[in-house]
């Protein structure tokens, strides 16, 4: 008996036609935008509460043309990449060794797990006291927010490398150092890439929080100033720019994984 | 080259649930060079552990393993191993997997690729050199694993239920392929399985292991003529051997199950 089309679309874990998949996404996005237009242009909510798409666009054009948007975006990007890169270059090797060597795990796991459960937002006042509200504070917040999460996620990845891969390498004549460089490191690379991609999203959160609390520039600061000046359209510009940058970063990570680790993406 | 001696080897370890478990007890056997020796036993009898001891991946509690008279203290390239789980490196192509051992030991690239070509050819995977493991079937993966072990030119080939995860048609083909290669390469093979047909089809000698603690309870000199074809499994002599192994194993399996 042939199942109905609708029935076929709602089977757990089963593929659906590509066209339907595509149009479902477009329809939902368009509906959200349509509702936004309806509420604002239809006069259902006030413009002070929710700005209309046209106003947001106008705010985008004006902040872009007077250079404020680019200035704040550049500051935020600089802060986030510096903080994220600093965190990653320490967390990746340390996480790999923590997952690969029990002795490293025994040494740093207690500290890492303690720090991991401290919300970084609770540390912001202390950080302001220590390093002020400049670049150092943003870097510190992003670093503390992502580092301990990265290390735990990466340790989990490297801890899952199958024993047989080590064993077969030893029987092929690998030294212990070769097992680390030729098995442990390559085996963890896909998981490391995924971890970086996920934690990059968190880094954005910490950055904006840090900028909202104390800053003199950056997208978070721009949003805060817009709130103070009762300029909701500019708030929306800030939100859209952050969302857009996040999306681009995510795509860049996916692209990098396909290029650097082609074997993860073939069937 | 390639004689294996296992001298009164015992292996015991502590577990949280069952306390001290004796996996192997005073087990001895000797495999002369170029022999195809098979160990057959019930699951959990410690036959895989025995291979790990010869490979040097585990340490004996008492006794020792020797390869060409040298006591095994650590793993080495003279004892190649093939695992049931294939254990190919998913980030390397078939060719790079096969060359892995050679590249560790700094064999020059030209010789490396010649040896890889030779063994990829002898396991019938020409044309798949640049495929990644995820693109291969189980049987093909295990052929890569065998080529990888052989390319390293070990004295002894240790095989831990290598065909256990394959379907029965693929398994018979792989057994014949393995025998074909072995007859050319003339390596000492120590092969572990729980499949009696497989043990008798492949082995010069079949050792039957008891349930835990593992000991050798029967030794069968198979002596069936080579080269072998799969129809030998219907010959009266083969069936007689099979009956003999089954009856010893039957009692052991019962014992193993009662223990649990």
Short mmCIF file of C-alpha atoms in Angstrom, two decimals:
data_model
loop_
_atom_site.label_atom_id
_atom_site.label_comp_id
_atom_site.label_asym_id
_atom_site.label_seq_id
_atom_site.Cartn_x
_atom_site.Cartn_y
_atom_site.Cartn_z
CA UNK A 1 0.00 0.00 0.00
CA UNK A 2 1.45 3.36 -1.00
CA UNK A 3 1.89 5.75 1.88
CA UNK A 4 0.62 9.32 1.48
CA UNK A 5 3.09 12.15 0.86
CA UNK A 6 2.38 13.69 4.24
CA UNK A 7 2.88 10.36 5.96
CA UNK A 8 6.23 9.99 4.21
CA UNK A 9 7.45 13.37 5.49
CA UNK A 10 6.99 12.47 9.15
CA UNK A 11 8.93 9.24 9.54
CA UNK A 12 11.69 9.50 12.14
CA UNK A 13 15.21 9.61 10.72
CA UNK A 14 14.12 9.03 7.11
CA UNK A 15 15.19 11.27 4.24
CA UNK A 16 12.71 13.60 2.59
CA UNK A 17 12.80 14.96 -0.99
CA UNK A 18 15.52 17.60 -1.49
CA UNK A 19 13.06 20.10 -2.95
CA UNK A 20 10.73 19.85 0.03
CA UNK A 21 13.65 20.19 2.42
CA UNK A 22 14.79 23.38 0.67
CA UNK A 23 11.37 25.00 0.38
CA UNK A 24 10.40 24.21 3.97
CA UNK A 25 13.37 26.22 5.17
CA UNK A 26 12.66 29.09 2.80
CA UNK A 27 8.97 29.15 3.71
CA UNK A 28 9.64 29.33 7.45
CA UNK A 29 12.25 32.09 7.06
CA UNK A 30 9.94 34.05 4.76
CA UNK A 31 7.04 33.63 7.19
CA UNK A 32 9.08 35.02 10.07
CA UNK A 33 10.01 38.00 7.90
CA UNK A 34 6.37 38.34 6.80
CA UNK A 35 5.16 38.38 10.41
CA UNK A 36 7.75 41.02 11.20
CA UNK A 37 6.44 43.19 8.35
CA UNK A 38 2.84 42.57 9.41
CA UNK A 39 3.43 43.56 13.03
CA UNK A 40 5.42 46.70 12.20
CA UNK A 41 3.88 48.07 8.99
CA UNK A 42 0.45 46.90 10.10
CA UNK A 43 0.81 49.13 13.17
CA UNK A 44 0.22 46.26 15.60
CA UNK A 45 3.30 47.12 17.68
CA UNK A 46 4.93 50.49 18.13
CA UNK A 47 8.13 51.39 16.28
CA UNK A 48 9.88 52.12 19.58
CA UNK A 49 9.32 48.53 20.57
CA UNK A 50 10.00 46.71 17.29
CA UNK A 51 11.44 48.69 14.38
CA UNK A 52 10.20 47.94 10.88
CA UNK A 53 12.54 46.23 8.37
CA UNK A 54 12.88 49.51 6.49
CA UNK A 55 14.07 51.34 9.59
CA UNK A 56 16.62 48.63 10.34
CA UNK A 57 17.87 48.87 6.79
CA UNK A 58 18.10 52.66 7.08
CA UNK A 59 20.02 52.34 10.35
CA UNK A 60 22.32 49.81 8.67
CA UNK A 61 23.01 52.18 5.77
CA UNK A 62 23.64 55.15 8.05
CA UNK A 63 25.93 53.32 10.51
CA UNK A 64 27.75 51.84 7.57
CA UNK A 65 28.23 55.17 5.80
CA UNK A 66 29.44 57.07 8.87
CA UNK A 67 31.92 54.28 9.63
CA UNK A 68 30.67 53.39 13.12
CA UNK A 69 29.48 49.92 12.13
CA UNK A 70 32.77 48.96 10.54
CA UNK A 71 34.74 50.39 13.46
CA UNK A 72 32.78 48.42 16.06
CA UNK A 73 32.77 45.29 13.93
CA UNK A 74 36.52 45.49 13.48
CA UNK A 75 37.05 45.87 17.23
CA UNK A 76 34.79 42.89 18.01
CA UNK A 77 36.38 40.68 15.37
CA UNK A 78 39.86 41.57 16.59
CA UNK A 79 38.94 40.78 20.19
CA UNK A 80 37.18 37.53 19.42
CA UNK A 81 39.84 36.12 17.12
CA UNK A 82 42.64 37.05 19.47
CA UNK A 83 40.85 35.53 22.46
CA UNK A 84 39.76 32.47 20.55
CA UNK A 85 43.13 31.80 18.96
CA UNK A 86 44.96 32.25 22.26
CA UNK A 87 42.57 29.84 23.95
CA UNK A 88 42.72 27.28 21.13
CA UNK A 89 46.48 27.11 20.74
CA UNK A 90 46.78 26.10 24.38
CA UNK A 91 43.57 24.09 24.76
CA UNK A 92 44.00 21.89 21.66
CA UNK A 93 47.36 20.32 22.55
CA UNK A 94 46.56 20.20 26.26
CA UNK A 95 43.17 18.60 25.59
CA UNK A 96 44.68 16.03 23.25
CA UNK A 97 47.27 15.06 25.84
CA UNK A 98 44.67 15.06 28.60
CA UNK A 99 42.55 12.55 26.68
CA UNK A 100 45.50 10.51 25.48
CA UNK A 101 47.49 10.26 28.70
CA UNK A 102 45.86 9.31 32.00
CA UNK A 103 48.65 11.03 33.92
CA UNK A 104 47.92 14.39 32.28
CA UNK A 105 44.21 13.93 32.97
CA UNK A 106 44.94 13.12 36.61
CA UNK A 107 47.03 16.29 36.91
CA UNK A 108 44.73 18.86 35.35
CA UNK A 109 41.23 17.39 35.46
CA UNK A 110 40.34 18.65 38.97
CA UNK A 111 41.31 22.25 38.15
CA UNK A 112 39.69 22.16 34.73
CA UNK A 113 36.41 20.78 36.02
CA UNK A 114 36.28 23.36 38.80
CA UNK A 115 36.89 26.22 36.39
CA UNK A 116 34.49 24.78 33.84
CA UNK A 117 31.53 25.15 36.15
CA UNK A 118 32.34 28.72 37.08
CA UNK A 119 30.20 30.95 34.88
CA UNK A 120 32.65 33.33 33.26
CA UNK A 121 30.14 36.14 33.69
CA UNK A 122 30.71 35.85 37.44
CA UNK A 123 34.36 36.62 36.89
CA UNK A 124 33.81 39.80 34.88
CA UNK A 125 33.83 42.16 37.90
CA UNK A 126 37.08 40.64 39.09
CA UNK A 127 38.58 40.89 35.62
CA UNK A 128 37.58 44.55 35.35
CA UNK A 129 39.31 45.15 38.67
CA UNK A 130 42.43 43.36 37.47
CA UNK A 131 42.81 44.42 33.86
CA UNK A 132 40.31 47.23 33.30
CA UNK A 133 37.77 47.48 30.52
CA UNK A 134 40.08 47.46 27.52
CA UNK A 135 41.12 44.77 25.10
CA UNK A 136 42.72 42.69 27.86
CA UNK A 137 39.40 42.29 29.63
CA UNK A 138 37.62 41.02 26.50
CA UNK A 139 40.45 38.61 25.74
CA UNK A 140 40.39 37.37 29.32
CA UNK A 141 36.62 36.81 29.28
CA UNK A 142 36.69 34.97 25.96
CA UNK A 143 39.71 32.95 27.02
CA UNK A 144 38.26 31.89 30.36
CA UNK A 145 34.88 31.19 28.78
CA UNK A 146 36.13 28.98 25.96
CA UNK A 147 39.40 27.49 27.19
CA UNK A 148 38.05 25.13 29.85
CA UNK A 149 35.18 24.01 27.66
CA UNK A 150 37.52 23.35 24.74
CA UNK A 151 39.93 21.36 26.83
CA UNK A 152 37.22 19.04 28.15
CA UNK A 153 35.59 18.51 24.75
CA UNK A 154 38.93 17.83 23.07
CA UNK A 155 40.06 15.49 25.84
CA UNK A 156 36.87 13.55 25.24
CA UNK A 157 37.70 13.30 21.52
CA UNK A 158 41.25 12.08 22.06
CA UNK A 159 40.15 9.69 24.79
CA UNK A 160 37.95 7.93 22.25
CA UNK A 161 40.75 6.95 19.88
CA UNK A 162 40.42 3.19 19.65
CA UNK A 163 43.04 1.07 21.40
CA UNK A 164 43.39 -1.13 18.31
CA UNK A 165 44.75 1.83 16.34
CA UNK A 166 47.53 2.25 18.88
CA UNK A 167 48.13 -1.49 19.06
CA UNK A 168 48.34 -1.98 15.33
CA UNK A 169 50.83 0.90 15.13
CA UNK A 170 53.06 -0.66 17.76
CA UNK A 171 53.03 -3.96 15.87
CA UNK A 172 54.03 -2.06 12.73
CA UNK A 173 57.08 -0.81 14.61
CA UNK A 174 55.91 2.59 15.86
CA UNK A 175 57.74 4.20 18.74
CA UNK A 176 55.73 5.88 21.46
CA UNK A 177 56.44 9.31 19.99
CA UNK A 178 55.38 8.10 16.55
CA UNK A 179 52.14 6.78 18.02
CA UNK A 180 51.44 10.28 19.31
CA UNK A 181 52.31 12.12 16.10
CA UNK A 182 51.07 9.57 13.57
CA UNK A 183 47.98 8.18 15.32
CA UNK A 184 46.75 10.28 18.25
CA UNK A 185 47.05 13.66 16.48
CA UNK A 186 45.49 12.79 13.11
CA UNK A 187 42.79 10.67 14.76
CA UNK A 188 41.61 13.61 16.86
CA UNK A 189 41.64 16.23 14.08
CA UNK A 190 37.97 15.92 12.98
CA UNK A 191 36.77 16.16 16.59
CA UNK A 192 39.08 19.12 17.20
CA UNK A 193 37.64 20.94 14.19
CA UNK A 194 34.08 20.30 15.41
CA UNK A 195 34.98 21.50 18.90
CA UNK A 196 36.51 24.70 17.55
CA UNK A 197 33.43 25.34 15.46
CA UNK A 198 31.08 24.89 18.40
CA UNK A 199 33.18 26.86 20.89
CA UNK A 200 33.56 29.73 18.42
CA UNK A 201 29.82 30.25 18.80
CA UNK A 202 30.22 30.42 22.58
CA UNK A 203 33.11 32.85 22.21
CA UNK A 204 30.74 35.27 20.46
CA UNK A 205 28.39 35.09 23.43
CA UNK A 206 31.16 35.85 25.90
CA UNK A 207 32.46 38.70 23.77
CA UNK A 208 29.11 40.42 23.57
CA UNK A 209 28.51 39.91 27.30
CA UNK A 210 31.90 41.46 28.05
CA UNK A 211 31.16 44.39 25.75
CA UNK A 212 27.73 44.94 27.24
CA UNK A 213 29.12 45.08 30.75
CA UNK A 214 32.08 47.32 30.18
CA UNK A 215 33.51 48.60 26.94
CA UNK A 216 34.11 51.71 24.90
CA UNK A 217 33.80 50.07 21.49
CA UNK A 218 32.65 46.86 19.83
CA UNK A 219 29.31 45.58 18.60
CA UNK A 220 28.05 44.91 22.13
CA UNK A 221 28.92 48.49 23.06
CA UNK A 222 27.15 49.76 19.93
CA UNK A 223 24.02 47.84 20.91
CA UNK A 224 24.17 49.24 24.44
CA UNK A 225 24.58 52.82 23.18
CA UNK A 226 21.63 52.31 20.84
CA UNK A 227 19.53 51.17 23.77
CA UNK A 228 20.48 54.24 25.77
CA UNK A 229 19.62 56.48 22.83
CA UNK A 230 16.32 54.65 22.31
CA UNK A 231 17.38 53.53 18.88
CA UNK A 232 16.01 49.98 18.52
CA UNK A 233 16.77 49.85 14.79
CA UNK A 234 20.51 50.10 15.52
CA UNK A 235 20.18 47.34 18.13
CA UNK A 236 18.78 45.14 15.39
CA UNK A 237 21.64 46.07 13.08
CA UNK A 238 24.08 44.93 15.76
CA UNK A 239 22.20 41.67 16.26
CA UNK A 240 22.04 40.92 12.53
CA UNK A 241 25.72 41.67 12.04
CA UNK A 242 26.66 39.33 14.90
CA UNK A 243 24.40 36.62 13.48
CA UNK A 244 25.85 37.08 10.02
CA UNK A 245 29.46 36.94 11.23
CA UNK A 246 28.66 33.82 13.23
CA UNK A 247 27.16 32.18 10.16
CA UNK A 248 30.17 33.07 8.01
CA UNK A 249 32.57 31.72 10.66
CA UNK A 250 30.59 28.51 10.89
CA UNK A 251 30.66 28.03 7.13
CA UNK A 252 34.38 28.78 7.11
CA UNK A 253 34.99 26.03 9.66
CA UNK A 254 32.90 23.55 7.68
CA UNK A 255 34.75 24.48 4.50
CA UNK A 256 38.12 24.18 6.24
CA UNK A 257 37.21 20.72 7.54
CA UNK A 258 36.29 19.53 4.05
CA UNK A 259 39.50 20.88 2.59
CA UNK A 260 41.91 19.90 5.37
CA UNK A 261 40.28 16.58 6.27
CA UNK A 262 38.78 15.33 3.00
CA UNK A 263 38.40 11.80 4.37
CA UNK A 264 35.72 12.88 6.84
CA UNK A 265 33.37 13.79 4.04
CA UNK A 266 33.30 10.87 1.62
CA UNK A 267 31.02 7.94 1.19
CA UNK B 1 63.23 -17.34 11.08
CA UNK B 2 59.91 -16.91 12.77
CA UNK B 3 59.87 -19.59 15.43
CA UNK B 4 57.49 -18.85 18.27
CA UNK B 5 57.85 -20.37 21.71
CA UNK B 6 55.32 -19.86 24.45
CA UNK B 7 56.78 -21.20 27.68
CA UNK B 8 54.46 -21.85 30.62
CA UNK B 9 52.78 -18.54 30.22
CA UNK B 10 50.22 -17.36 32.76
CA UNK B 11 48.15 -14.21 32.65
CA UNK B 12 46.07 -12.93 35.53
CA UNK B 13 44.52 -9.55 36.16
CA UNK B 14 42.41 -7.80 38.76
CA UNK B 15 38.86 -6.77 37.95
CA UNK B 16 36.61 -4.68 40.13
CA UNK B 17 33.66 -7.03 39.77
CA UNK B 18 35.20 -10.50 39.87
CA UNK B 19 38.47 -9.89 41.71
CA UNK B 20 41.46 -11.79 40.37
CA UNK B 21 40.81 -13.46 37.03
CA UNK B 22 43.20 -16.04 35.65
CA UNK B 23 42.96 -15.81 31.88
CA UNK B 24 45.80 -18.16 30.96
CA UNK B 25 47.45 -20.82 33.09
CA UNK B 26 50.85 -22.32 32.39
CA UNK B 27 50.24 -22.48 28.69
CA UNK B 28 53.01 -23.76 26.45
CA UNK B 29 53.25 -24.26 22.74
CA UNK B 30 55.89 -24.08 20.05
CA UNK B 31 55.35 -22.98 16.49
CA UNK B 32 58.15 -23.88 14.07
CA UNK B 33 59.03 -21.43 11.32
CA UNK B 34 56.67 -21.13 8.34
CA UNK B 35 53.95 -23.08 10.10
CA UNK B 36 50.32 -22.03 9.99
CA UNK B 37 49.18 -22.60 13.57
CA UNK B 38 45.59 -22.02 14.61
CA UNK B 39 44.22 -21.63 18.11
CA UNK B 40 40.54 -22.42 18.48
CA UNK B 41 38.60 -21.94 21.67
CA UNK B 42 35.38 -20.72 23.24
CA UNK B 43 34.89 -16.98 23.54
CA UNK B 44 36.55 -15.50 26.61
CA UNK B 45 39.08 -18.31 26.89
CA UNK B 46 42.00 -15.92 26.60
CA UNK B 47 43.06 -16.81 23.06
CA UNK B 48 43.21 -13.17 22.01
CA UNK B 49 45.19 -12.34 25.13
CA UNK B 50 47.66 -15.02 24.11
CA UNK B 51 48.25 -13.23 20.81
CA UNK B 52 48.64 -9.92 22.64
CA UNK B 53 51.35 -11.53 24.76
CA UNK B 54 53.25 -12.75 21.71
CA UNK B 55 52.82 -9.32 20.13
CA UNK B 56 54.16 -7.72 23.30
CA UNK B 57 51.02 -5.65 23.80
CA UNK B 58 50.41 -7.28 27.19
CA UNK B 59 52.86 -8.50 29.83
CA UNK B 60 52.81 -12.06 31.10
CA UNK B 61 52.17 -12.70 34.78
CA UNK B 62 54.50 -15.70 34.66
CA UNK B 63 56.44 -17.44 31.92
CA UNK B 64 57.62 -15.89 28.69
CA UNK B 65 57.14 -15.75 24.93
CA UNK B 66 60.11 -16.01 22.61
CA UNK B 67 60.39 -15.27 18.92
CA UNK B 68 63.50 -16.74 17.31
CA UNK B 69 64.83 -17.29 20.81
CA UNK B 70 64.48 -13.65 21.78
CA UNK B 71 62.24 -12.98 24.78
CA UNK B 72 59.31 -10.72 23.94
CA UNK B 73 59.37 -7.56 26.06
CA UNK B 74 57.63 -5.05 23.84
CA UNK B 75 55.83 -4.86 20.49
CA UNK B 76 57.94 -4.79 17.37
CA UNK B 77 57.76 -4.84 13.60
CA UNK B 78 58.93 -8.48 13.52
CA UNK B 79 55.47 -9.50 14.75
CA UNK B 80 52.75 -8.06 12.51
CA UNK B 81 49.17 -8.23 13.67
CA UNK B 82 45.75 -8.22 12.04
CA UNK B 83 42.77 -7.38 14.25
CA UNK B 84 39.12 -8.31 13.90
CA UNK B 85 38.20 -4.61 13.93
CA UNK B 86 40.30 -3.94 10.76
CA UNK B 87 41.84 -0.96 12.58
CA UNK B 88 42.76 0.91 9.41
CA UNK B 89 43.72 4.55 9.75
CA UNK B 90 40.64 6.35 8.43
CA UNK B 91 42.64 9.46 7.48
CA UNK B 92 44.98 7.53 5.18
CA UNK B 93 44.27 6.13 1.73
CA UNK B 94 44.65 2.41 1.06
CA UNK B 95 48.17 3.03 -0.25
CA UNK B 96 49.19 5.15 2.75
CA UNK B 97 47.74 2.58 5.13
CA UNK B 98 49.79 -0.17 3.50
CA UNK B 99 52.91 2.03 3.55
CA UNK B 100 52.40 3.04 7.18
CA UNK B 101 54.88 0.62 8.75
CA UNK B 102 57.45 1.28 6.03
CA UNK B 103 57.22 5.03 6.50
CA UNK B 104 57.72 4.63 10.26
CA UNK B 105 60.95 2.83 9.60
CA UNK B 106 62.17 5.38 7.06
CA UNK B 107 62.10 3.06 4.05
CA UNK B 108 62.81 5.23 0.97
CA UNK B 109 59.66 6.33 -0.90
CA UNK B 110 60.47 4.38 -4.05
CA UNK B 111 60.83 1.04 -2.28
CA UNK B 112 57.84 1.91 -0.12
CA UNK B 113 55.52 2.35 -3.08
CA UNK B 114 56.87 -0.75 -4.83
CA UNK B 115 56.19 -2.90 -1.81
CA UNK B 116 52.77 -1.32 -1.34
CA UNK B 117 51.90 -1.96 -5.00
CA UNK B 118 53.00 -5.57 -4.68
CA UNK B 119 50.87 -6.31 -1.62
CA UNK B 120 47.87 -4.27 -2.74
CA UNK B 121 48.04 -6.42 -5.88
CA UNK B 122 48.33 -9.69 -3.99
CA UNK B 123 45.19 -8.94 -1.96
CA UNK B 124 43.40 -7.96 -5.18
CA UNK B 125 42.87 -4.26 -4.50
CA UNK B 126 44.60 -2.71 -7.50
CA UNK B 127 42.55 0.29 -8.52
CA UNK B 128 41.63 1.11 -4.92
CA UNK B 129 44.98 2.61 -3.92
CA UNK B 130 43.55 6.09 -3.44
CA UNK B 131 40.30 5.07 -1.74
CA UNK B 132 39.78 5.85 1.94
CA UNK B 133 38.78 3.05 4.36
CA UNK B 134 35.26 4.43 4.73
CA UNK B 135 34.71 3.72 1.04
CA UNK B 136 35.55 0.02 1.38
CA UNK B 137 33.51 -3.04 2.37
CA UNK B 138 34.48 -5.09 5.43
CA UNK B 139 36.24 -7.74 3.34
CA UNK B 140 38.21 -5.09 1.45
CA UNK B 141 39.20 -3.36 4.68
CA UNK B 142 40.55 -6.61 6.06
CA UNK B 143 42.49 -7.20 2.85
CA UNK B 144 44.10 -3.79 3.34
CA UNK B 145 44.96 -4.74 6.92
CA UNK B 146 46.59 -7.96 5.71
CA UNK B 147 48.54 -6.12 3.01
CA UNK B 148 49.65 -3.55 5.57
CA UNK B 149 50.93 -6.26 7.92
CA UNK B 150 52.73 -8.12 5.11
CA UNK B 151 54.29 -5.03 3.52
CA UNK B 152 56.24 -4.61 6.73
CA UNK B 153 57.79 -8.06 6.16
CA UNK B 154 57.29 -9.46 9.69
CA UNK B 155 58.73 -12.80 10.78
CA UNK B 156 55.45 -13.78 12.35
CA UNK B 157 51.91 -12.84 11.42
CA UNK B 158 49.49 -12.75 14.35
CA UNK B 159 45.83 -12.84 13.35
CA UNK B 160 43.13 -12.22 15.93
CA UNK B 161 39.83 -13.51 14.53
CA UNK B 162 40.46 -11.44 11.40
CA UNK B 163 37.42 -12.72 9.53
CA UNK B 164 35.05 -12.81 12.50
CA UNK B 165 33.08 -9.74 11.43
CA UNK B 166 32.63 -10.81 7.81
CA UNK B 167 29.65 -12.57 6.27
CA UNK B 168 30.19 -16.26 5.56
CA UNK B 169 30.65 -15.98 1.77
CA UNK B 170 33.25 -13.23 2.13
CA UNK B 171 34.89 -15.19 4.92
CA UNK B 172 35.47 -18.30 2.73
CA UNK B 173 36.93 -16.13 -0.02
CA UNK B 174 39.21 -14.41 2.45
CA UNK B 175 40.38 -17.75 3.83
CA UNK B 176 41.33 -18.93 0.37
CA UNK B 177 43.01 -15.61 -0.39
CA UNK B 178 44.99 -15.82 2.84
CA UNK B 179 46.12 -19.37 2.11
CA UNK B 180 47.18 -18.34 -1.41
CA UNK B 181 49.30 -15.50 -0.01
CA UNK B 182 50.72 -17.61 2.80
CA UNK B 183 51.80 -20.35 0.40
CA UNK B 184 53.80 -17.74 -1.52
CA UNK B 185 55.11 -15.75 1.45
CA UNK B 186 55.89 -18.68 3.73
CA UNK B 187 55.54 -16.75 7.00
CA UNK B 188 54.86 -18.19 10.40
CA UNK B 189 51.21 -17.54 11.20
CA UNK B 190 49.52 -17.69 14.57
CA UNK B 191 45.80 -17.46 13.91
CA UNK B 192 43.06 -17.25 16.52
CA UNK B 193 39.44 -18.14 15.80
CA UNK B 194 36.34 -19.68 17.35
CA UNK B 195 35.28 -21.10 13.97
CA UNK B 196 36.22 -24.80 13.76
CA UNK B 197 35.86 -25.06 9.97
CA UNK B 198 38.12 -22.05 9.57
CA UNK B 199 40.69 -23.51 11.96
CA UNK B 200 40.86 -26.86 10.12
CA UNK B 201 40.74 -25.32 6.65
CA UNK B 202 43.66 -23.01 7.33
CA UNK B 203 45.91 -24.71 9.85
CA UNK B 204 48.83 -27.08 9.72
CA UNK B 205 48.21 -27.56 13.40
CA UNK B 206 45.12 -26.70 15.41
CA UNK B 207 45.40 -26.09 19.16
CA UNK B 208 42.17 -26.42 21.10
CA UNK B 209 41.93 -24.17 24.12
CA UNK B 210 39.90 -24.74 27.27
CA UNK B 211 37.54 -22.27 28.86
CA UNK B 212 39.09 -19.89 31.36
CA UNK B 213 41.68 -20.33 32.66
CA UNK B 214 42.89 -21.06 29.15
CA UNK B 215 45.07 -24.10 28.57
CA UNK B 216 45.75 -26.25 25.51
CA UNK B 217 43.53 -29.32 25.80
CA UNK B 218 44.07 -30.90 22.38
CA UNK B 219 46.51 -30.59 19.51
CA UNK B 220 45.57 -31.73 16.03
CA UNK B 221 48.09 -32.26 13.28
CA UNK B 222 45.80 -31.50 10.39
CA UNK B 223 48.11 -32.67 7.64
CA UNK B 224 45.52 -32.18 4.90
CA UNK B 225 47.21 -31.71 1.56
CA UNK B 226 47.97 -28.26 0.19
CA UNK B 227 47.03 -26.28 -1.77
CA UNK B 228 43.60 -26.66 -0.22
CA UNK B 229 40.28 -25.99 -1.82
CA UNK B 230 37.10 -25.34 -0.01
CA UNK B 231 35.62 -28.75 -0.83
CA UNK B 232 38.00 -30.40 1.67
CA UNK B 233 35.52 -29.47 4.39
CA UNK B 234 33.33 -32.36 3.17
CA UNK B 235 36.08 -35.02 3.25
CA UNK B 236 35.76 -37.76 5.93
CA UNK B 237 39.08 -36.83 7.51
CA UNK B 238 38.03 -33.18 7.89
CA UNK B 239 34.71 -34.23 9.42
CA UNK B 240 36.45 -36.57 11.83
CA UNK B 241 38.75 -33.74 13.02
CA UNK B 242 35.76 -31.48 13.34
CA UNK B 243 33.88 -34.01 15.44
CA UNK B 244 36.90 -34.34 17.72
CA UNK B 245 37.23 -30.56 18.23
CA UNK B 246 33.52 -30.09 18.71
CA UNK B 247 33.32 -32.67 21.44
CA UNK B 248 36.19 -31.12 23.41
CA UNK B 249 34.85 -27.61 22.89
CA UNK B 250 31.30 -28.57 23.79
CA UNK B 251 32.32 -29.48 27.31
CA UNK B 252 34.37 -26.29 27.58
CA UNK B 253 31.56 -24.04 26.42
CA UNK B 254 29.23 -25.64 28.95
CA UNK B 255 31.81 -25.05 31.64
CA UNK B 256 32.26 -21.44 30.54
CA UNK B 257 28.54 -20.77 30.62
CA UNK B 258 28.06 -22.29 34.06
CA UNK B 259 30.82 -20.08 35.37
CA UNK B 260 28.96 -16.94 34.44
#
